[in-house]
Amino acid sequence: MIKTKIFFFIVAAVASFFLSVSFGSVEINFAEIFSNSLPEMQRQILLNIRLPRTIVAMLVGINLSLSGAILQAVMKNPLADPHIIGISSGAGLFGIFAILVLGDEGFLLTPAAFLGAMFAAILIYILAWKDGIRPIRVILAGVAVSAFLGAGISAMLIFYSEKIHGALLFMVGGLSTRSWSHVEILLPYTIIGTILALISARHLNILQLGDEVAKGLGMRVNLTRTFLTAIAALLAASAVCVAGLLGFVGLIIPHTARLLIGSDYKFLLPATLFLGAAVVTTCDTIARTIFSPIELPVGILMAILGAPFFLYLLRREL
């Protein structure tokens, strides 16, 4: 039954891919995608605009949803999400610093964002720790850290407004004008992060049992938690570098998958992976076509969906 549901998520991801490359201000006939009869203009739109953007959307969905699923287990907090608790803001702050100060938009951008994400995660741990970790302290510390780092991002965008473009798009999260170069930046981190996440499913399952049980089973809890946080930070940082501060993906997707699949991370992570790709790609398709030719950043649509979902979870958990 679980494998059938995961197969459904795979089908949804594949369907979202073809919908994304087919629909837009210039419609491309679904059947013509596999034929040699596609006009040259539509072929160029497909190969150089739609296809890379769709791949980026799927990779961003995978990264953010897996990051959220890992953080929810590591921080023992069902409300944990890279955007809400400030990890995305840390990645964004250090990433913008790399662009403005170091003048680098390629090689150093993701490593710098990764350091920012880890800095935010460590800061949240320090602020939330008091005789152990409690979910409510994590979310409150995360909101405070997110606000603090967000202020730093806003300040840098103001002081260096002439040096950085697309500031608004970065703040709300969007995939406009994403190209093959962004695929090349994101793909290696997605592959590495996904492999590390999947092979860590057993450790995530043990952490859900509590620290004392985990220690009794021989797990080095603090080291394992740090390693898993680093995986989540890497996934979130790489997504932020390409899509900006796209929120709520890491909150909505893991919870939806958990409701349908259960809490076993052996199955939850693959389900989250494919569902994340499907949802972000579908939302991006809707966002860029609903008011065509005006394009709505996908972050706005995710916020419209995610904010009520967050409030529902908050009321249920508290």
Tab-separated table of C-alpha atoms in Angstrom:
chain	number	residue	atom	x	y	z
A	1	MET	CA	0.000	0.000	0.000
A	2	ILE	CA	2.798	2.416	0.922
A	3	LYS	CA	4.719	1.581	-2.246
A	4	THR	CA	1.558	2.236	-4.272
A	5	LYS	CA	1.271	5.710	-2.744
A	6	ILE	CA	4.932	6.428	-3.468
A	7	PHE	CA	4.331	5.317	-7.069
A	8	PHE	CA	1.441	7.802	-7.210
A	9	PHE	CA	3.829	10.566	-6.102
A	10	ILE	CA	6.254	9.542	-8.857
A	11	VAL	CA	3.434	9.764	-11.417
A	12	ALA	CA	2.467	13.191	-10.035
A	13	ALA	CA	6.071	14.407	-10.390
A	14	VAL	CA	6.279	13.169	-14.000
A	15	ALA	CA	2.891	14.730	-14.826
A	16	SER	CA	3.931	18.065	-13.298
A	17	PHE	CA	7.089	17.990	-15.442
A	18	PHE	CA	5.166	17.633	-18.700
A	19	LEU	CA	2.546	20.188	-17.664
A	20	SER	CA	5.301	22.686	-16.896
A	21	VAL	CA	7.049	22.335	-20.250
A	22	SER	CA	3.745	22.399	-22.159
A	23	PHE	CA	1.919	25.385	-20.669
A	24	GLY	CA	2.879	29.051	-20.777
A	25	SER	CA	2.353	32.243	-22.761
A	26	VAL	CA	3.264	30.137	-25.809
A	27	GLU	CA	1.544	26.759	-25.644
A	28	ILE	CA	3.453	23.719	-26.850
A	29	ASN	CA	1.390	20.781	-28.012
A	30	PHE	CA	2.004	17.835	-25.722
A	31	ALA	CA	2.317	15.357	-28.599
A	32	GLU	CA	4.774	17.586	-30.475
A	33	ILE	CA	7.296	17.431	-27.634
A	34	PHE	CA	8.267	13.901	-28.747
A	35	SER	CA	8.062	14.599	-32.459
A	36	ASN	CA	10.339	16.319	-34.970
A	37	SER	CA	7.545	18.615	-36.151
A	38	LEU	CA	7.961	21.238	-33.418
A	39	PRO	CA	8.445	24.728	-34.932
A	40	GLU	CA	11.866	26.284	-34.356
A	41	MET	CA	10.581	29.068	-32.088
A	42	GLN	CA	8.736	26.620	-29.847
A	43	ARG	CA	11.748	24.303	-29.854
A	44	GLN	CA	13.963	27.118	-28.571
A	45	ILE	CA	11.410	28.023	-25.896
A	46	LEU	CA	11.225	24.392	-24.829
A	47	LEU	CA	14.981	23.726	-24.738
A	48	ASN	CA	16.291	27.046	-23.438
A	49	ILE	CA	13.468	28.396	-21.237
A	50	ARG	CA	10.873	25.831	-20.143
A	51	LEU	CA	13.057	22.749	-19.721
A	52	PRO	CA	15.791	24.256	-17.498
A	53	ARG	CA	13.246	26.152	-15.424
A	54	THR	CA	11.188	22.999	-14.890
A	55	ILE	CA	14.254	20.998	-13.854
A	56	VAL	CA	15.282	23.769	-11.427
A	57	ALA	CA	11.752	23.794	-9.950
A	58	MET	CA	11.877	20.047	-9.364
A	59	LEU	CA	15.349	20.195	-7.796
A	60	VAL	CA	14.355	23.080	-5.519
A	61	GLY	CA	11.244	21.173	-4.441
A	62	ILE	CA	13.330	18.089	-3.662
A	63	ASN	CA	15.939	20.030	-1.683
A	64	LEU	CA	13.577	22.099	0.437
A	65	SER	CA	11.157	19.249	1.195
A	66	LEU	CA	13.943	16.850	2.205
A	67	SER	CA	15.544	19.581	4.306
A	68	GLY	CA	12.261	20.173	6.131
A	69	ALA	CA	11.702	16.452	6.728
A	70	ILE	CA	15.181	16.071	8.230
A	71	LEU	CA	14.876	19.170	10.431
A	72	GLN	CA	11.534	18.018	11.828
A	73	ALA	CA	13.168	14.815	13.093
A	74	VAL	CA	16.443	16.391	14.224
A	75	MET	CA	14.843	19.283	16.109
A	76	LYS	CA	11.898	17.214	17.363
A	77	ASN	CA	9.654	19.919	16.023
A	78	PRO	CA	6.780	19.257	13.576
A	79	LEU	CA	6.805	22.965	12.692
A	80	ALA	CA	10.468	23.006	11.642
A	81	ASP	CA	11.023	24.367	8.154
A	82	PRO	CA	14.189	25.920	6.653
A	83	HIS	CA	12.349	29.176	5.976
A	84	ILE	CA	10.356	29.514	9.203
A	85	ILE	CA	13.188	28.780	11.643
A	86	GLY	CA	15.761	30.948	9.883
A	87	ILE	CA	18.064	28.468	8.136
A	88	SER	CA	17.093	29.827	4.718
A	89	SER	CA	17.680	33.371	5.995
A	90	GLY	CA	21.167	32.399	7.154
A	91	ALA	CA	21.894	30.894	3.746
A	92	GLY	CA	20.497	33.993	2.042
A	93	LEU	CA	22.532	36.417	4.158
A	94	PHE	CA	25.843	34.664	3.550
A	95	GLY	CA	24.991	34.085	-0.108
A	96	ILE	CA	24.275	37.763	-0.692
A	97	PHE	CA	27.517	38.582	1.129
A	98	ALA	CA	29.385	36.320	-1.314
A	99	ILE	CA	27.797	38.116	-4.279
A	100	LEU	CA	28.310	41.660	-3.016
A	101	VAL	CA	31.661	41.441	-1.258
A	102	LEU	CA	33.408	38.554	-2.983
A	103	GLY	CA	31.815	39.223	-6.348
A	104	ASP	CA	31.134	35.545	-6.932
A	105	GLU	CA	27.863	34.130	-8.245
A	106	GLY	CA	28.995	30.601	-8.993
A	107	PHE	CA	31.654	28.535	-7.270
A	108	LEU	CA	31.640	30.180	-3.821
A	109	LEU	CA	27.936	31.011	-3.639
A	110	THR	CA	26.580	27.676	-2.392
A	111	PRO	CA	29.459	27.001	0.073
A	112	ALA	CA	28.960	30.476	1.530
A	113	ALA	CA	25.209	29.891	1.793
A	114	PHE	CA	25.882	26.527	3.439
A	115	LEU	CA	28.024	28.220	6.105
A	116	GLY	CA	25.208	30.708	6.694
A	117	ALA	CA	22.644	27.926	7.046
A	118	MET	CA	24.855	26.061	9.538
A	119	PHE	CA	25.453	29.290	11.469
A	120	ALA	CA	21.698	29.825	11.763
A	121	ALA	CA	21.121	26.200	12.838
A	122	ILE	CA	23.818	26.363	15.530
A	123	LEU	CA	22.483	29.682	16.785
A	124	ILE	CA	18.980	28.188	17.065
A	125	TYR	CA	20.359	25.245	19.044
A	126	ILE	CA	22.199	27.553	21.441
A	127	LEU	CA	19.148	29.754	22.028
A	128	ALA	CA	16.715	26.836	22.357
A	129	TRP	CA	18.858	24.620	24.614
A	130	LYS	CA	17.857	24.504	28.250
A	131	ASP	CA	18.111	21.057	29.827
A	132	GLY	CA	17.456	19.618	26.407
A	133	ILE	CA	15.537	20.615	23.291
A	134	ARG	CA	11.824	21.340	23.402
A	135	PRO	CA	9.804	21.905	20.194
A	136	ILE	CA	8.246	25.174	21.329
A	137	ARG	CA	11.647	26.669	22.195
A	138	VAL	CA	13.017	25.663	18.810
A	139	ILE	CA	10.238	27.400	16.895
A	140	LEU	CA	10.431	30.563	19.017
A	141	ALA	CA	14.221	30.721	18.751
A	142	GLY	CA	13.929	30.061	15.022
A	143	VAL	CA	11.463	32.881	14.469
A	144	ALA	CA	13.757	35.270	16.357
A	145	VAL	CA	16.820	34.159	14.374
A	146	SER	CA	14.869	34.433	11.111
A	147	ALA	CA	13.828	37.998	11.928
A	148	PHE	CA	17.390	38.951	12.913
A	149	LEU	CA	18.978	37.504	9.774
A	150	GLY	CA	16.166	38.839	7.601
A	151	ALA	CA	16.972	42.318	8.858
A	152	GLY	CA	20.586	41.753	7.819
A	153	ILE	CA	19.463	40.727	4.331
A	154	SER	CA	17.274	43.815	4.003
A	155	ALA	CA	20.117	46.071	5.142
A	156	MET	CA	22.550	44.606	2.602
A	157	LEU	CA	20.022	44.918	-0.200
A	158	ILE	CA	19.502	48.579	0.688
A	159	PHE	CA	23.187	49.490	1.033
A	160	TYR	CA	24.156	47.657	-2.162
A	161	SER	CA	20.987	48.175	-4.169
A	162	GLU	CA	22.971	49.214	-7.250
A	163	LYS	CA	24.963	45.978	-7.246
A	164	ILE	CA	22.284	43.351	-6.918
A	165	HIS	CA	19.309	42.692	-9.172
A	166	GLY	CA	16.068	40.908	-8.504
A	167	ALA	CA	16.057	41.714	-4.777
A	168	LEU	CA	12.273	41.466	-4.521
A	169	LEU	CA	12.253	38.161	-6.367
A	170	PHE	CA	14.947	36.845	-4.026
A	171	MET	CA	13.000	37.840	-0.921
A	172	VAL	CA	9.730	36.188	-1.956
A	173	GLY	CA	11.277	33.264	-3.855
A	174	GLY	CA	10.945	32.813	-7.599
A	175	LEU	CA	12.196	30.863	-10.587
A	176	SER	CA	11.956	33.464	-13.331
A	177	THR	CA	14.751	33.398	-15.963
A	178	ARG	CA	16.317	30.249	-14.504
A	179	SER	CA	18.585	28.593	-17.068
A	180	TRP	CA	20.888	25.638	-17.604
A	181	SER	CA	23.604	27.357	-15.580
A	182	HIS	CA	21.327	27.195	-12.526
A	183	VAL	CA	20.720	23.503	-13.181
A	184	GLU	CA	24.501	22.960	-13.193
A	185	ILE	CA	24.838	24.824	-9.875
A	186	LEU	CA	22.003	22.973	-8.147
A	187	LEU	CA	22.194	19.411	-9.493
A	188	PRO	CA	25.411	18.220	-7.742
A	189	TYR	CA	24.167	19.397	-4.332
A	190	THR	CA	20.773	17.781	-4.913
A	191	ILE	CA	22.380	14.439	-5.789
A	192	ILE	CA	24.795	14.503	-2.834
A	193	GLY	CA	22.196	15.744	-0.339
A	194	THR	CA	19.538	13.275	-1.487
A	195	ILE	CA	21.886	10.285	-1.259
A	196	LEU	CA	23.062	11.303	2.215
A	197	ALA	CA	19.475	11.866	3.347
A	198	LEU	CA	18.238	8.492	2.080
A	199	ILE	CA	21.052	6.521	3.701
A	200	SER	CA	20.351	8.367	6.979
A	201	ALA	CA	16.728	7.203	7.201
A	202	ARG	CA	17.544	4.691	9.969
A	203	HIS	CA	19.185	7.376	12.105
A	204	LEU	CA	16.188	9.677	11.643
A	205	ASN	CA	13.859	6.886	12.766
A	206	ILE	CA	15.947	6.298	15.898
A	207	LEU	CA	16.036	10.019	16.761
A	208	GLN	CA	12.234	10.047	16.803
A	209	LEU	CA	12.361	7.593	19.730
A	210	GLY	CA	14.071	10.166	21.968
A	211	ASP	CA	17.652	10.879	22.958
A	212	GLU	CA	17.763	8.367	25.825
A	213	VAL	CA	16.546	5.495	23.667
A	214	ALA	CA	18.927	6.541	20.886
A	215	LYS	CA	21.865	6.528	23.306
A	216	GLY	CA	20.753	3.141	24.594
A	217	LEU	CA	20.922	1.823	21.032
A	218	GLY	CA	24.510	3.037	20.751
A	219	MET	CA	23.925	6.205	18.751
A	220	ARG	CA	26.179	9.216	19.307
A	221	VAL	CA	23.227	11.587	19.414
A	222	ASN	CA	24.928	14.983	19.259
A	223	LEU	CA	27.292	13.938	16.452
A	224	THR	CA	24.432	12.374	14.484
A	225	ARG	CA	22.228	15.409	14.975
A	226	THR	CA	25.033	17.715	13.776
A	227	PHE	CA	25.639	15.566	10.687
A	228	LEU	CA	21.948	15.461	9.793
A	229	THR	CA	21.614	19.212	10.350
A	230	ALA	CA	24.523	19.720	7.963
A	231	ILE	CA	22.701	17.669	5.303
A	232	ALA	CA	19.539	19.741	5.776
A	233	ALA	CA	21.578	22.964	5.654
A	234	LEU	CA	23.318	21.896	2.429
A	235	LEU	CA	20.005	21.104	0.746
A	236	ALA	CA	18.384	24.357	1.893
A	237	ALA	CA	21.415	26.509	1.050
A	238	SER	CA	21.682	25.239	-2.523
A	239	ALA	CA	17.954	25.857	-3.071
A	240	VAL	CA	18.184	29.387	-1.645
A	241	CYS	CA	21.069	30.229	-3.991
A	242	VAL	CA	18.866	29.476	-6.996
A	243	ALA	CA	15.285	30.196	-5.867
A	244	GLY	CA	15.699	32.801	-3.105
A	245	LEU	CA	13.779	32.635	0.170
A	246	LEU	CA	11.060	30.247	-0.997
A	247	GLY	CA	9.064	29.410	2.097
A	248	PHE	CA	6.751	26.699	3.456
A	249	VAL	CA	7.872	23.936	1.062
A	250	GLY	CA	9.739	22.180	3.858
A	251	LEU	CA	6.679	22.451	6.100
A	252	ILE	CA	3.818	21.461	3.807
A	253	ILE	CA	5.398	18.609	1.865
A	254	PRO	CA	6.779	16.430	4.720
A	255	HIS	CA	3.536	16.764	6.687
A	256	THR	CA	1.394	15.842	3.693
A	257	ALA	CA	3.605	12.844	2.954
A	258	ARG	CA	3.544	11.816	6.639
A	259	LEU	CA	-0.259	11.859	6.711
A	260	LEU	CA	-0.369	9.510	3.711
A	261	ILE	CA	2.741	7.380	4.231
A	262	GLY	CA	3.414	7.367	7.964
A	263	SER	CA	6.462	8.338	10.005
A	264	ASP	CA	8.909	5.667	8.831
A	265	TYR	CA	11.671	7.702	7.178
A	266	LYS	CA	12.588	4.737	4.986
A	267	PHE	CA	9.406	5.494	3.035
A	268	LEU	CA	8.782	9.086	4.111
A	269	LEU	CA	11.940	10.488	2.484
A	270	PRO	CA	11.268	9.032	-1.011
A	271	ALA	CA	7.633	10.145	-0.779
A	272	THR	CA	8.702	13.640	0.309
A	273	LEU	CA	11.231	13.799	-2.519
A	274	PHE	CA	8.744	13.116	-5.312
A	275	LEU	CA	5.875	15.074	-3.747
A	276	GLY	CA	8.139	18.098	-3.261
A	277	ALA	CA	9.175	18.024	-6.908
A	278	ALA	CA	5.551	17.715	-8.032
A	279	VAL	CA	4.151	20.491	-5.811
A	280	VAL	CA	6.806	23.137	-6.505
A	281	THR	CA	6.755	22.453	-10.249
A	282	THR	CA	2.952	22.589	-10.376
A	283	CYS	CA	2.803	25.774	-8.279
A	284	ASP	CA	5.423	27.425	-10.496
A	285	THR	CA	3.400	26.500	-13.593
A	286	ILE	CA	0.250	27.993	-12.078
A	287	ALA	CA	2.101	31.104	-10.867
A	288	ARG	CA	3.525	31.916	-14.299
A	289	THR	CA	0.344	31.190	-16.271
A	290	ILE	CA	-2.591	32.318	-14.113
A	291	PHE	CA	-2.067	36.040	-14.894
A	292	SER	CA	-0.180	35.574	-18.158
A	293	PRO	CA	1.700	37.467	-19.545
A	294	ILE	CA	2.380	38.833	-16.019
A	295	GLU	CA	4.373	36.301	-14.031
A	296	LEU	CA	3.698	35.752	-10.330
A	297	PRO	CA	6.668	34.564	-8.221
A	298	VAL	CA	6.053	31.026	-7.004
A	299	GLY	CA	6.955	32.115	-3.458
A	300	ILE	CA	3.755	34.154	-3.258
A	301	LEU	CA	1.623	31.153	-4.164
A	302	MET	CA	3.491	28.935	-1.687
A	303	ALA	CA	2.924	31.531	1.048
A	304	ILE	CA	-0.810	31.621	0.264
A	305	LEU	CA	-0.931	27.840	0.660
A	306	GLY	CA	1.580	27.555	3.481
A	307	ALA	CA	0.496	30.232	5.951
A	308	PRO	CA	-2.938	28.678	6.706
A	309	PHE	CA	-1.290	25.248	6.880
A	310	PHE	CA	1.237	26.562	9.404
A	311	LEU	CA	-1.503	28.092	11.553
A	312	TYR	CA	-3.433	24.813	11.471
A	313	LEU	CA	-0.381	22.871	12.636
A	314	LEU	CA	0.388	25.480	15.282
A	315	ARG	CA	-3.099	25.215	16.797
A	316	ARG	CA	-2.999	21.430	16.674
A	317	GLU	CA	0.447	21.138	18.287
A	318	LEU	CA	-0.171	23.742	21.002
